[in-house]
Amino acid sequence: MLNVKRVVLRSRPGKNGHPIPDNFRVEEIMKSHELKEGQVLVRTLFLSVDPYMRCRMNDDTGADYLLPWRLDECVDGGGVGVVEASKNKALSVGNIVTSFNWHWQTYDVMDGSLLQKVDPEMVDGHLSYVLGAVGMPGLTALLGVREKGHVTAGTHQTMVISGAAGACGSVAGQIGRLDGCERVVGICGSDQKCQTLVTELGFTAGINYRNGDISSALREQCPRGIDVYFDNVGGPISDAVISQMNPGGHVILCGQISQYNKDVPYPPPLSEHTQDALRRNNITRERFVVLNYLEKHEEGLMQLGHWVKMSQIKVLETVVTGIENMGEAFCSMMTGGNVGKQVVKISD
Ligand SMILES: NC(=O)C1=CN([C@@H]2O[C@H](COP(=O)(O)OP(=O)(O)OC[C@H]3O[C@@H](n4cnc5c(N)ncnc54)[C@H](OP(=O)(O)O)[C@@H]3O)[C@@H](O)[C@H]2O)C=CC1
Ligand SMILES: CCCCCC(=O)/C=C/[C@@H]1[C@@H](C/C=C\CCCC(=O)O)[C@@H](O)C[C@H]1O
């Protein structure tokens, strides 16, 4: 028997409630590590906390591809770990593996066929990147820009990114720059984050939305209007951006985190005024879901890994340690406590 720590959902914040660490509970259990044919014993290295998890805290997630977490059961999400014992022909002891449905547990017995093998070379040994820049958020940035952004080098485009200092936003802005946007302007929640965008990631400018008038800051930083908008947040920030978009522009509808604590469907409805601006100016605003492009994931991860190794994309991460801190890390990320990808280190 193995002594295992795990995190269960203790309570739901309620559809209009803000999540708190107390919504989660850490438990210790004894778990058999006897393996059936095809199974592996994994030790968890890193776990991911992501905005979509707020929707999984509701009893109805509002999205058909997301299942609600069940009360008093172990929660799950992106994770990466190492195989410690194997009865699966494709996986050996020492292999690094990942899954979107990794239990928030220190150890687990998993069906090997549900795990993806990771080549540590691809992330230069930084295994947490598998959950960030060279994982689902990086793919979201890459495929979001490439599939919905219509970026064309040499055409002097201006791209704006909201949630710009986060996991997806920080990579999306760097890809906008690599793909040839003339100006890449990030919106985020602190002056320190704005400075990081410019000095470390090569953004043209950063706008702190907590400093007041976003519209005048946008007018100043985007003198030729906005052509491409990578939208991670929705709400009033996005209304302000869309109102300054050029005719024929493109909104990449990636996420709407400012609305996740509200009882609204996904994507949340737009104001009449914003809908009118989109219609009048013939601006596309298509919903983007990274899971709809599975056939492009392998090539996308290779590209992201290459950029990271060549330092063409810089990776920002916020790492906290200990499974006891999962709830804290999730709530912190939901309120902007992270710079880059928020991960939790579970073991060495
Ligand atoms: N479509 C898809 O396939 C996918 C979509 N997503 C979406 O992308 C977005 C970013 O996700 P991810 O990069 O993982 O998370 P981040 O790393 O960006 O973390 C979330 C950030 O959101 C910002 N934020 C929180 N509340 C607000 C608010 N009310 N207004 C403005 N900003 C806010 C905070 O930064 P700050 O300090 O700037 O406030 C916080 O750091 C989310 O909307 C998510 O749902 C993610 C993955 C896949
Ligand atoms: C309802 C709000 C969703 C907003 C967009 C978003 O953040 C989407 C994220 C997904 C995320 C889903 C992750 C796993 C699916 C597991 C399904 C389940 O077990 O319930 C990501 O991995 C892909 C993004 O599109």
CSV table of C-alpha atoms and ligand atoms in Angstrom, one decimal:
chain,number,residue,atom,x,y,z
A,1,MET,CA,0.0,0.0,0.0
A,2,LEU,CA,1.1,3.6,-0.8
A,3,ASN,CA,0.5,6.6,1.3
A,4,VAL,CA,-1.0,9.1,-1.1
A,5,LYS,CA,-2.0,12.8,-0.7
A,6,ARG,CA,-4.9,14.0,-2.9
A,7,VAL,CA,-7.1,17.1,-3.4
A,8,VAL,CA,-10.9,16.8,-3.4
A,9,LEU,CA,-13.6,19.3,-4.2
A,10,ARG,CA,-15.0,20.2,-0.8
A,11,SER,CA,-17.6,22.8,-1.9
A,12,ARG,CA,-18.7,24.7,-5.0
A,13,PRO,CA,-18.3,28.5,-5.1
A,14,GLY,CA,-21.7,28.8,-6.6
A,15,LYS,CA,-22.4,30.2,-10.0
A,16,ASN,CA,-21.8,33.9,-9.1
A,17,GLY,CA,-19.3,33.1,-6.4
A,18,HIS,CA,-15.5,33.6,-6.4
A,19,PRO,CA,-13.5,30.5,-5.7
A,20,ILE,CA,-11.6,30.2,-2.4
A,21,PRO,CA,-8.9,27.8,-1.3
A,22,ASP,CA,-11.4,26.3,1.2
A,23,ASN,CA,-13.4,24.9,-1.8
A,24,PHE,CA,-10.7,22.3,-1.8
A,25,ARG,CA,-9.6,19.8,0.8
A,26,VAL,CA,-6.4,17.8,1.0
A,27,GLU,CA,-6.7,14.2,2.2
A,28,GLU,CA,-4.3,11.3,2.9
A,29,ILE,CA,-5.3,7.8,1.8
A,30,MET,CA,-3.7,4.4,1.5
A,31,LYS,CA,-3.8,3.2,-2.1
A,32,SER,CA,-2.9,-0.2,-3.5
A,33,HIS,CA,-0.2,0.0,-6.1
A,34,GLU,CA,-0.8,-3.4,-7.5
A,35,LEU,CA,-0.9,-3.1,-11.3
A,36,LYS,CA,-3.3,-4.8,-13.8
A,37,GLU,CA,-2.1,-5.5,-17.3
A,38,GLY,CA,-1.7,-2.2,-19.2
A,39,GLN,CA,-1.5,0.0,-16.0
A,40,VAL,CA,1.4,2.1,-14.7
A,41,LEU,CA,2.2,3.6,-11.3
A,42,VAL,CA,3.1,7.3,-11.7
A,43,ARG,CA,4.6,9.8,-9.4
A,44,THR,CA,3.3,13.3,-10.0
A,45,LEU,CA,5.9,16.0,-10.8
A,46,PHE,CA,3.9,19.1,-11.7
A,47,LEU,CA,0.2,19.9,-11.8
A,48,SER,CA,-1.5,22.7,-13.8
A,49,VAL,CA,-4.1,25.1,-12.6
A,50,ASP,CA,-6.2,26.7,-15.5
A,51,PRO,CA,-9.1,29.1,-15.8
A,52,TYR,CA,-11.4,26.5,-17.4
A,53,MET,CA,-11.3,24.7,-14.0
A,54,ARG,CA,-13.5,27.5,-12.5
A,55,CYS,CA,-16.3,26.2,-14.9
A,56,ARG,CA,-15.7,22.6,-13.6
A,57,MET,CA,-16.3,23.8,-10.1
A,58,ASN,CA,-20.0,24.5,-11.1
A,59,ASP,CA,-22.5,21.6,-11.2
A,60,ASP,CA,-23.1,22.7,-14.8
A,61,THR,CA,-19.9,23.8,-16.6
A,62,GLY,CA,-21.7,25.7,-19.4
A,63,ALA,CA,-19.5,24.0,-22.0
A,64,ASP,CA,-20.3,20.7,-23.6
A,65,TYR,CA,-16.7,19.4,-23.5
A,66,LEU,CA,-16.1,20.1,-19.8
A,67,LEU,CA,-17.4,17.7,-17.1
A,68,PRO,CA,-18.1,19.2,-13.7
A,69,TRP,CA,-15.9,18.0,-10.8
A,70,ARG,CA,-17.9,16.0,-8.3
A,71,LEU,CA,-18.1,16.9,-4.7
A,72,ASP,CA,-15.8,14.9,-2.4
A,73,GLU,CA,-14.0,13.3,-5.3
A,74,CYS,CA,-10.4,13.9,-6.4
A,75,VAL,CA,-10.2,16.7,-9.0
A,76,ASP,CA,-8.2,16.4,-12.2
A,77,GLY,CA,-6.6,18.5,-14.9
A,78,GLY,CA,-3.2,18.8,-16.7
A,79,GLY,CA,-0.4,16.9,-15.1
A,80,VAL,CA,3.1,15.5,-15.8
A,81,GLY,CA,4.8,12.7,-13.9
A,82,VAL,CA,7.3,9.9,-14.0
A,83,VAL,CA,6.5,6.2,-14.4
A,84,GLU,CA,7.7,4.3,-11.3
A,85,ALA,CA,6.3,0.8,-12.2
A,86,SER,CA,4.8,-0.5,-15.4
A,87,LYS,CA,2.7,-3.4,-16.7
A,88,ASN,CA,2.3,-1.5,-20.0
A,89,LYS,CA,4.4,-2.6,-23.0
A,90,ALA,CA,4.7,0.9,-24.3
A,91,LEU,CA,5.9,2.6,-21.0
A,92,SER,CA,9.0,1.8,-18.9
A,93,VAL,CA,10.1,2.9,-15.5
A,94,GLY,CA,11.6,6.4,-15.7
A,95,ASN,CA,9.5,7.5,-18.7
A,96,ILE,CA,7.9,11.0,-18.4
A,97,VAL,CA,4.2,11.1,-19.2
A,98,THR,CA,1.4,13.6,-19.3
A,99,SER,CA,-2.4,13.8,-19.5
A,100,PHE,CA,-5.2,16.4,-19.5
A,101,ASN,CA,-7.0,14.3,-16.8
A,102,TRP,CA,-4.3,13.8,-14.2
A,103,HIS,CA,-5.7,13.5,-10.7
A,104,TRP,CA,-4.5,16.0,-8.1
A,105,GLN,CA,-2.6,13.2,-6.3
A,106,THR,CA,1.0,12.6,-5.3
A,107,TYR,CA,0.9,9.1,-6.9
A,108,ASP,CA,-1.7,7.3,-9.1
A,109,VAL,CA,-2.3,4.1,-10.9
A,110,MET,CA,-3.3,4.9,-14.4
A,111,ASP,CA,-4.2,3.1,-17.6
A,112,GLY,CA,-1.0,3.6,-19.8
A,113,SER,CA,-3.1,4.0,-22.9
A,114,LEU,CA,-4.5,7.3,-21.6
A,115,LEU,CA,-1.0,8.8,-21.1
A,116,GLN,CA,1.2,10.6,-23.7
A,117,LYS,CA,4.9,10.0,-23.5
A,118,VAL,CA,7.0,13.1,-23.3
A,119,ASP,CA,10.5,13.6,-24.7
A,120,PRO,CA,12.3,15.7,-22.1
A,121,GLU,CA,14.6,16.9,-24.8
A,122,MET,CA,11.7,18.8,-26.4
A,123,VAL,CA,11.5,21.0,-23.3
A,124,ASP,CA,15.2,21.2,-22.7
A,125,GLY,CA,14.7,19.3,-19.4
A,126,HIS,CA,12.1,21.8,-18.1
A,127,LEU,CA,9.3,19.3,-17.5
A,128,SER,CA,6.8,22.0,-16.3
A,129,TYR,CA,6.9,23.5,-19.8
A,130,VAL,CA,4.8,20.5,-20.9
A,131,LEU,CA,1.9,22.2,-19.0
A,132,GLY,CA,2.7,25.6,-20.4
A,133,ALA,CA,4.6,27.0,-23.3
A,134,VAL,CA,5.2,23.6,-24.9
A,135,GLY,CA,1.8,22.2,-23.9
A,136,MET,CA,-1.8,23.1,-24.1
A,137,PRO,CA,-1.5,26.9,-23.4
A,138,GLY,CA,1.4,27.2,-26.0
A,139,LEU,CA,-0.7,25.3,-28.6
A,140,THR,CA,-3.6,27.6,-27.8
A,141,ALA,CA,-1.5,30.6,-28.5
A,142,LEU,CA,0.1,29.2,-31.7
A,143,LEU,CA,-3.0,27.7,-33.2
A,144,GLY,CA,-5.2,30.5,-32.1
A,145,VAL,CA,-3.0,33.1,-33.9
A,146,ARG,CA,-2.4,30.9,-37.0
A,147,GLU,CA,-6.0,29.6,-37.4
A,148,LYS,CA,-8.0,32.7,-36.5
A,149,GLY,CA,-5.6,35.7,-36.5
A,150,HIS,CA,-4.9,36.2,-40.3
A,151,VAL,CA,-1.5,37.7,-39.5
A,152,THR,CA,0.3,38.6,-42.6
A,153,ALA,CA,3.9,39.8,-42.4
A,154,GLY,CA,4.7,43.1,-44.1
A,155,THR,CA,1.2,44.5,-43.8
A,156,HIS,CA,1.9,46.7,-40.7
A,157,GLN,CA,-0.6,45.0,-38.5
A,158,THR,CA,-1.2,45.9,-34.9
A,159,MET,CA,-2.1,43.0,-32.5
A,160,VAL,CA,-3.6,43.5,-29.1
A,161,ILE,CA,-3.6,40.7,-26.5
A,162,SER,CA,-5.6,40.7,-23.3
A,163,GLY,CA,-4.5,38.5,-20.4
A,164,ALA,CA,-1.1,39.2,-22.0
A,165,ALA,CA,1.2,38.3,-19.1
A,166,GLY,CA,-0.5,34.9,-18.6
A,167,ALA,CA,0.3,31.4,-20.0
A,168,CYS,CA,-1.5,31.8,-23.4
A,169,GLY,CA,-1.2,35.6,-23.7
A,170,SER,CA,2.5,35.8,-23.2
A,171,VAL,CA,3.2,33.2,-25.9
A,172,ALA,CA,0.5,34.6,-28.3
A,173,GLY,CA,2.1,38.0,-28.2
A,174,GLN,CA,5.6,36.6,-29.0
A,175,ILE,CA,4.1,34.6,-31.9
A,176,GLY,CA,2.4,37.7,-33.2
A,177,ARG,CA,5.8,39.4,-33.2
A,178,LEU,CA,7.6,36.4,-34.8
A,179,ASP,CA,4.8,36.1,-37.5
A,180,GLY,CA,5.4,39.8,-38.5
A,181,CYS,CA,3.0,42.1,-36.6
A,182,GLU,CA,4.4,45.6,-36.6
A,183,ARG,CA,3.0,46.4,-33.1
A,184,VAL,CA,2.2,43.9,-30.4
A,185,VAL,CA,0.4,45.5,-27.4
A,186,GLY,CA,-0.4,43.6,-24.3
A,187,ILE,CA,-3.1,44.4,-21.7
A,188,CYS,CA,-2.6,43.0,-18.2
A,189,GLY,CA,-3.1,43.7,-14.5
A,190,SER,CA,0.0,45.4,-13.1
A,191,ASP,CA,2.8,47.8,-14.1
A,192,GLN,CA,5.4,45.2,-13.2
A,193,LYS,CA,3.7,42.7,-15.7
A,194,CYS,CA,3.6,45.5,-18.4
A,195,GLN,CA,7.4,46.1,-17.9
A,196,THR,CA,8.1,42.3,-18.2
A,197,LEU,CA,6.1,42.2,-21.5
A,198,VAL,CA,8.3,44.9,-23.0
A,199,THR,CA,11.7,44.2,-21.6
A,200,GLU,CA,11.7,40.4,-21.5
A,201,LEU,CA,9.2,39.3,-24.2
A,202,GLY,CA,9.7,42.0,-26.8
A,203,PHE,CA,6.1,43.4,-26.8
A,204,THR,CA,5.8,47.0,-28.2
A,205,ALA,CA,3.9,48.2,-25.1
A,206,GLY,CA,2.0,47.1,-22.1
A,207,ILE,CA,-1.2,48.6,-20.8
A,208,ASN,CA,-2.2,48.1,-17.1
A,209,TYR,CA,-6.0,47.9,-17.1
A,210,ARG,CA,-6.1,48.7,-13.4
A,211,ASN,CA,-4.7,52.1,-14.2
A,212,GLY,CA,-7.9,53.6,-15.4
A,213,ASP,CA,-8.7,54.7,-19.0
A,214,ILE,CA,-7.8,51.7,-21.3
A,215,SER,CA,-9.4,53.5,-24.3
A,216,SER,CA,-7.0,56.4,-24.3
A,217,ALA,CA,-4.0,54.1,-23.6
A,218,LEU,CA,-5.0,52.0,-26.6
A,219,ARG,CA,-5.4,55.1,-28.8
A,220,GLU,CA,-1.9,56.1,-27.8
A,221,GLN,CA,-0.3,52.7,-28.3
A,222,CYS,CA,-2.2,51.7,-31.4
A,223,PRO,CA,-2.2,54.9,-33.5
A,224,ARG,CA,-3.2,53.0,-36.7
A,225,GLY,CA,-6.0,51.1,-35.0
A,226,ILE,CA,-6.1,47.4,-34.1
A,227,ASP,CA,-6.1,44.6,-36.7
A,228,VAL,CA,-5.9,41.4,-34.6
A,229,TYR,CA,-7.2,40.9,-31.1
A,230,PHE,CA,-6.3,37.8,-29.1
A,231,ASP,CA,-9.1,37.9,-26.5
A,232,ASN,CA,-8.4,36.0,-23.2
A,233,VAL,CA,-10.7,38.0,-20.9
A,234,GLY,CA,-13.9,39.4,-22.5
A,235,GLY,CA,-16.0,42.0,-20.6
A,236,PRO,CA,-15.3,45.8,-20.6
A,237,ILE,CA,-11.6,45.3,-21.7
A,238,SER,CA,-12.7,43.6,-24.8
A,239,ASP,CA,-15.4,46.1,-25.5
A,240,ALA,CA,-12.8,48.8,-25.4
A,241,VAL,CA,-10.4,46.9,-27.7
A,242,ILE,CA,-13.1,46.0,-30.3
A,243,SER,CA,-14.3,49.6,-30.5
A,244,GLN,CA,-10.9,50.6,-31.8
A,245,MET,CA,-10.5,47.7,-34.3
A,246,ASN,CA,-10.0,48.4,-38.0
A,247,PRO,CA,-12.5,47.3,-40.7
A,248,GLY,CA,-11.8,43.7,-41.7
A,249,GLY,CA,-10.0,42.9,-38.4
A,250,HIS,CA,-10.1,39.6,-36.5
A,251,VAL,CA,-10.9,38.7,-32.9
A,252,ILE,CA,-9.4,35.4,-31.8
A,253,LEU,CA,-12.0,34.3,-29.2
A,254,CYS,CA,-9.8,32.3,-26.9
A,255,GLY,CA,-11.3,32.8,-23.4
A,256,GLN,CA,-13.4,35.2,-21.3
A,257,ILE,CA,-11.9,34.9,-17.8
A,258,SER,CA,-13.5,38.1,-16.6
A,259,GLN,CA,-16.9,36.4,-16.8
A,260,TYR,CA,-16.1,32.9,-15.4
A,261,ASN,CA,-17.4,33.7,-11.9
A,262,LYS,CA,-20.8,34.8,-13.4
A,263,ASP,CA,-23.8,32.7,-14.2
A,264,VAL,CA,-23.6,33.2,-18.0
A,265,PRO,CA,-23.2,30.7,-20.8
A,266,TYR,CA,-19.9,30.4,-22.7
A,267,PRO,CA,-19.2,32.5,-24.7
A,268,PRO,CA,-21.0,35.2,-22.7
A,269,PRO,CA,-23.3,37.5,-24.6
A,270,LEU,CA,-21.9,40.8,-26.0
A,271,SER,CA,-23.4,44.2,-25.6
A,272,GLU,CA,-25.5,45.6,-28.5
A,273,HIS,CA,-22.9,48.3,-28.9
A,274,THR,CA,-20.0,45.8,-29.4
A,275,GLN,CA,-22.1,43.5,-31.6
A,276,ASP,CA,-22.8,46.5,-33.8
A,277,ALA,CA,-19.1,47.5,-34.0
A,278,LEU,CA,-18.3,44.0,-35.2
A,279,ARG,CA,-21.1,44.0,-37.8
A,280,ARG,CA,-20.4,47.5,-39.1
A,281,ASN,CA,-16.7,46.9,-39.5
A,282,ASN,CA,-17.0,43.4,-40.9
A,283,ILE,CA,-14.8,42.0,-38.0
A,284,THR,CA,-14.6,38.3,-37.6
A,285,ARG,CA,-14.9,36.9,-34.0
A,286,GLU,CA,-14.7,33.1,-34.2
A,287,ARG,CA,-14.6,30.9,-31.2
A,288,PHE,CA,-11.3,29.0,-30.9
A,289,VAL,CA,-10.9,25.7,-29.0
A,290,VAL,CA,-7.5,24.1,-29.0
A,291,LEU,CA,-8.9,20.6,-28.7
A,292,ASN,CA,-10.6,21.0,-32.1
A,293,TYR,CA,-7.1,20.9,-33.8
A,294,LEU,CA,-5.7,17.6,-32.4
A,295,GLU,CA,-4.2,16.8,-35.8
A,296,LYS,CA,-2.0,19.9,-35.5
A,297,HIS,CA,-0.8,19.4,-32.0
A,298,GLU,CA,2.3,17.3,-32.7
A,299,GLU,CA,3.7,19.7,-35.2
A,300,GLY,CA,2.7,22.6,-33.1
A,301,LEU,CA,4.6,21.2,-30.0
A,302,MET,CA,7.7,20.7,-32.1
A,303,GLN,CA,7.6,24.3,-33.3
A,304,LEU,CA,7.1,25.6,-29.8
A,305,GLY,CA,9.9,23.4,-28.4
A,306,HIS,CA,12.2,24.7,-31.1
A,307,TRP,CA,11.4,28.3,-30.5
A,308,VAL,CA,11.9,27.8,-26.7
A,309,LYS,CA,15.3,26.1,-27.2
A,310,MET,CA,16.4,28.8,-29.6
A,311,SER,CA,15.2,31.5,-27.1
A,312,GLN,CA,12.9,32.9,-29.8
A,313,ILE,CA,10.1,32.5,-27.3
A,314,LYS,CA,10.8,33.3,-23.6
A,315,VAL,CA,8.9,31.3,-21.1
A,316,LEU,CA,7.4,32.9,-18.0
A,317,GLU,CA,6.3,30.6,-15.1
A,318,THR,CA,5.1,31.0,-11.5
A,319,VAL,CA,5.8,27.8,-9.6
A,320,VAL,CA,4.5,27.1,-6.1
A,321,THR,CA,5.5,23.9,-4.3
A,322,GLY,CA,3.3,21.3,-2.5
A,323,ILE,CA,0.0,19.5,-3.2
A,324,GLU,CA,-1.4,21.4,-0.1
A,325,ASN,CA,-1.1,24.6,-2.1
A,326,MET,CA,-3.2,23.5,-5.2
A,327,GLY,CA,-6.3,25.5,-4.1
A,328,GLU,CA,-4.3,28.5,-3.2
A,329,ALA,CA,-2.4,28.4,-6.5
A,330,PHE,CA,-5.7,28.1,-8.5
A,331,CYS,CA,-7.3,31.1,-6.7
A,332,SER,CA,-4.2,33.2,-7.1
A,333,MET,CA,-4.1,32.5,-10.8
A,334,MET,CA,-7.8,33.5,-11.1
A,335,THR,CA,-7.0,36.9,-9.6
A,336,GLY,CA,-3.7,37.6,-11.4
A,337,GLY,CA,-1.1,36.3,-8.9
A,338,ASN,CA,0.7,34.6,-11.7
A,339,VAL,CA,3.2,35.8,-14.2
A,340,GLY,CA,3.2,33.4,-17.1
A,341,LYS,CA,2.0,29.8,-16.5
A,342,GLN,CA,1.0,28.9,-13.0
A,343,VAL,CA,2.1,25.4,-12.0
A,344,VAL,CA,2.5,23.5,-8.8
A,345,LYS,CA,5.5,21.4,-8.2
A,346,ILE,CA,4.5,18.2,-6.4
A,347,SER,CA,7.8,16.2,-6.3
A,348,ASP,CA,11.4,16.4,-7.5
B,1,LIG,N1,-9.9,28.3,-26.2
B,1,LIG,C1,-9.0,27.5,-25.7
B,1,LIG,O1,-8.8,26.4,-26.3
B,1,LIG,C2,-8.3,27.8,-24.5
B,1,LIG,C3,-8.7,29.0,-23.9
B,1,LIG,N2,-8.0,29.3,-22.7
B,1,LIG,C4,-8.4,30.6,-22.2
B,1,LIG,O2,-7.3,31.5,-22.3
B,1,LIG,C5,-7.4,32.5,-21.2
B,1,LIG,C6,-6.0,32.5,-20.5
B,1,LIG,O3,-5.8,31.3,-19.9
B,1,LIG,P1,-4.3,31.0,-19.3
B,1,LIG,O4,-3.3,31.6,-20.1
B,1,LIG,O5,-4.3,29.6,-18.9
B,1,LIG,O6,-4.4,31.8,-17.9
B,1,LIG,P2,-3.5,32.9,-17.4
B,1,LIG,O7,-2.1,32.4,-17.2
B,1,LIG,O8,-3.6,34.1,-18.4
B,1,LIG,O9,-4.1,33.3,-16.0
B,1,LIG,C7,-5.3,34.0,-15.9
B,1,LIG,C8,-5.1,35.5,-15.9
B,1,LIG,O10,-6.3,36.2,-16.2
B,1,LIG,C9,-6.2,37.5,-15.7
B,1,LIG,N3,-7.5,37.9,-15.2
B,1,LIG,C10,-8.2,37.3,-14.2
B,1,LIG,N4,-9.4,38.0,-14.0
B,1,LIG,C11,-9.4,39.0,-14.9
B,1,LIG,C12,-10.4,40.0,-15.2
B,1,LIG,N5,-11.5,40.1,-14.5
B,1,LIG,N6,-10.1,40.9,-16.2
B,1,LIG,C13,-8.9,40.8,-16.8
B,1,LIG,N7,-8.0,39.8,-16.6
B,1,LIG,C14,-8.2,38.9,-15.6
B,1,LIG,C15,-5.1,37.5,-14.6
B,1,LIG,O11,-4.1,38.4,-15.1
B,1,LIG,P3,-4.0,40.0,-14.8
B,1,LIG,O12,-3.0,40.2,-13.8
B,1,LIG,O13,-3.7,40.5,-16.2
B,1,LIG,O14,-5.4,40.4,-14.4
B,1,LIG,C16,-4.6,36.1,-14.6
B,1,LIG,O15,-3.2,36.0,-14.4
B,1,LIG,C17,-8.6,32.0,-20.3
B,1,LIG,O16,-9.7,32.8,-20.7
B,1,LIG,C18,-8.8,30.6,-20.7
B,1,LIG,O17,-10.1,30.2,-20.4
B,1,LIG,C19,-7.0,28.6,-22.2
B,1,LIG,C20,-6.6,27.5,-22.8
B,1,LIG,C21,-7.3,26.9,-24.0
B,2,LIG,C1,-16.3,27.2,-20.3
B,2,LIG,C2,-15.1,28.0,-20.4
B,2,LIG,C3,-14.0,27.4,-21.2
B,2,LIG,C4,-13.2,28.6,-21.7
B,2,LIG,C5,-12.1,28.2,-22.7
B,2,LIG,C6,-11.1,27.4,-22.1
B,2,LIG,O1,-10.4,27.7,-21.1
B,2,LIG,C7,-10.9,26.1,-22.6
B,2,LIG,C8,-10.0,25.2,-22.2
B,2,LIG,C9,-9.9,23.9,-22.8
B,2,LIG,C10,-9.2,23.0,-21.9
B,2,LIG,C11,-10.1,21.9,-21.5
B,2,LIG,C12,-9.4,20.9,-20.8
B,2,LIG,C13,-9.7,19.6,-20.7
B,2,LIG,C14,-10.9,19.0,-21.1
B,2,LIG,C15,-11.2,17.9,-20.2
B,2,LIG,C16,-12.6,17.6,-20.3
B,2,LIG,C17,-13.1,17.0,-19.0
B,2,LIG,O2,-12.6,16.1,-18.5
B,2,LIG,O3,-14.2,17.5,-18.6
B,2,LIG,C18,-8.0,22.5,-22.6
B,2,LIG,O4,-7.4,21.4,-22.3
B,2,LIG,C19,-8.4,22.6,-24.0
B,2,LIG,C20,-9.1,23.9,-24.0
B,2,LIG,O5,-9.8,24.1,-25.1
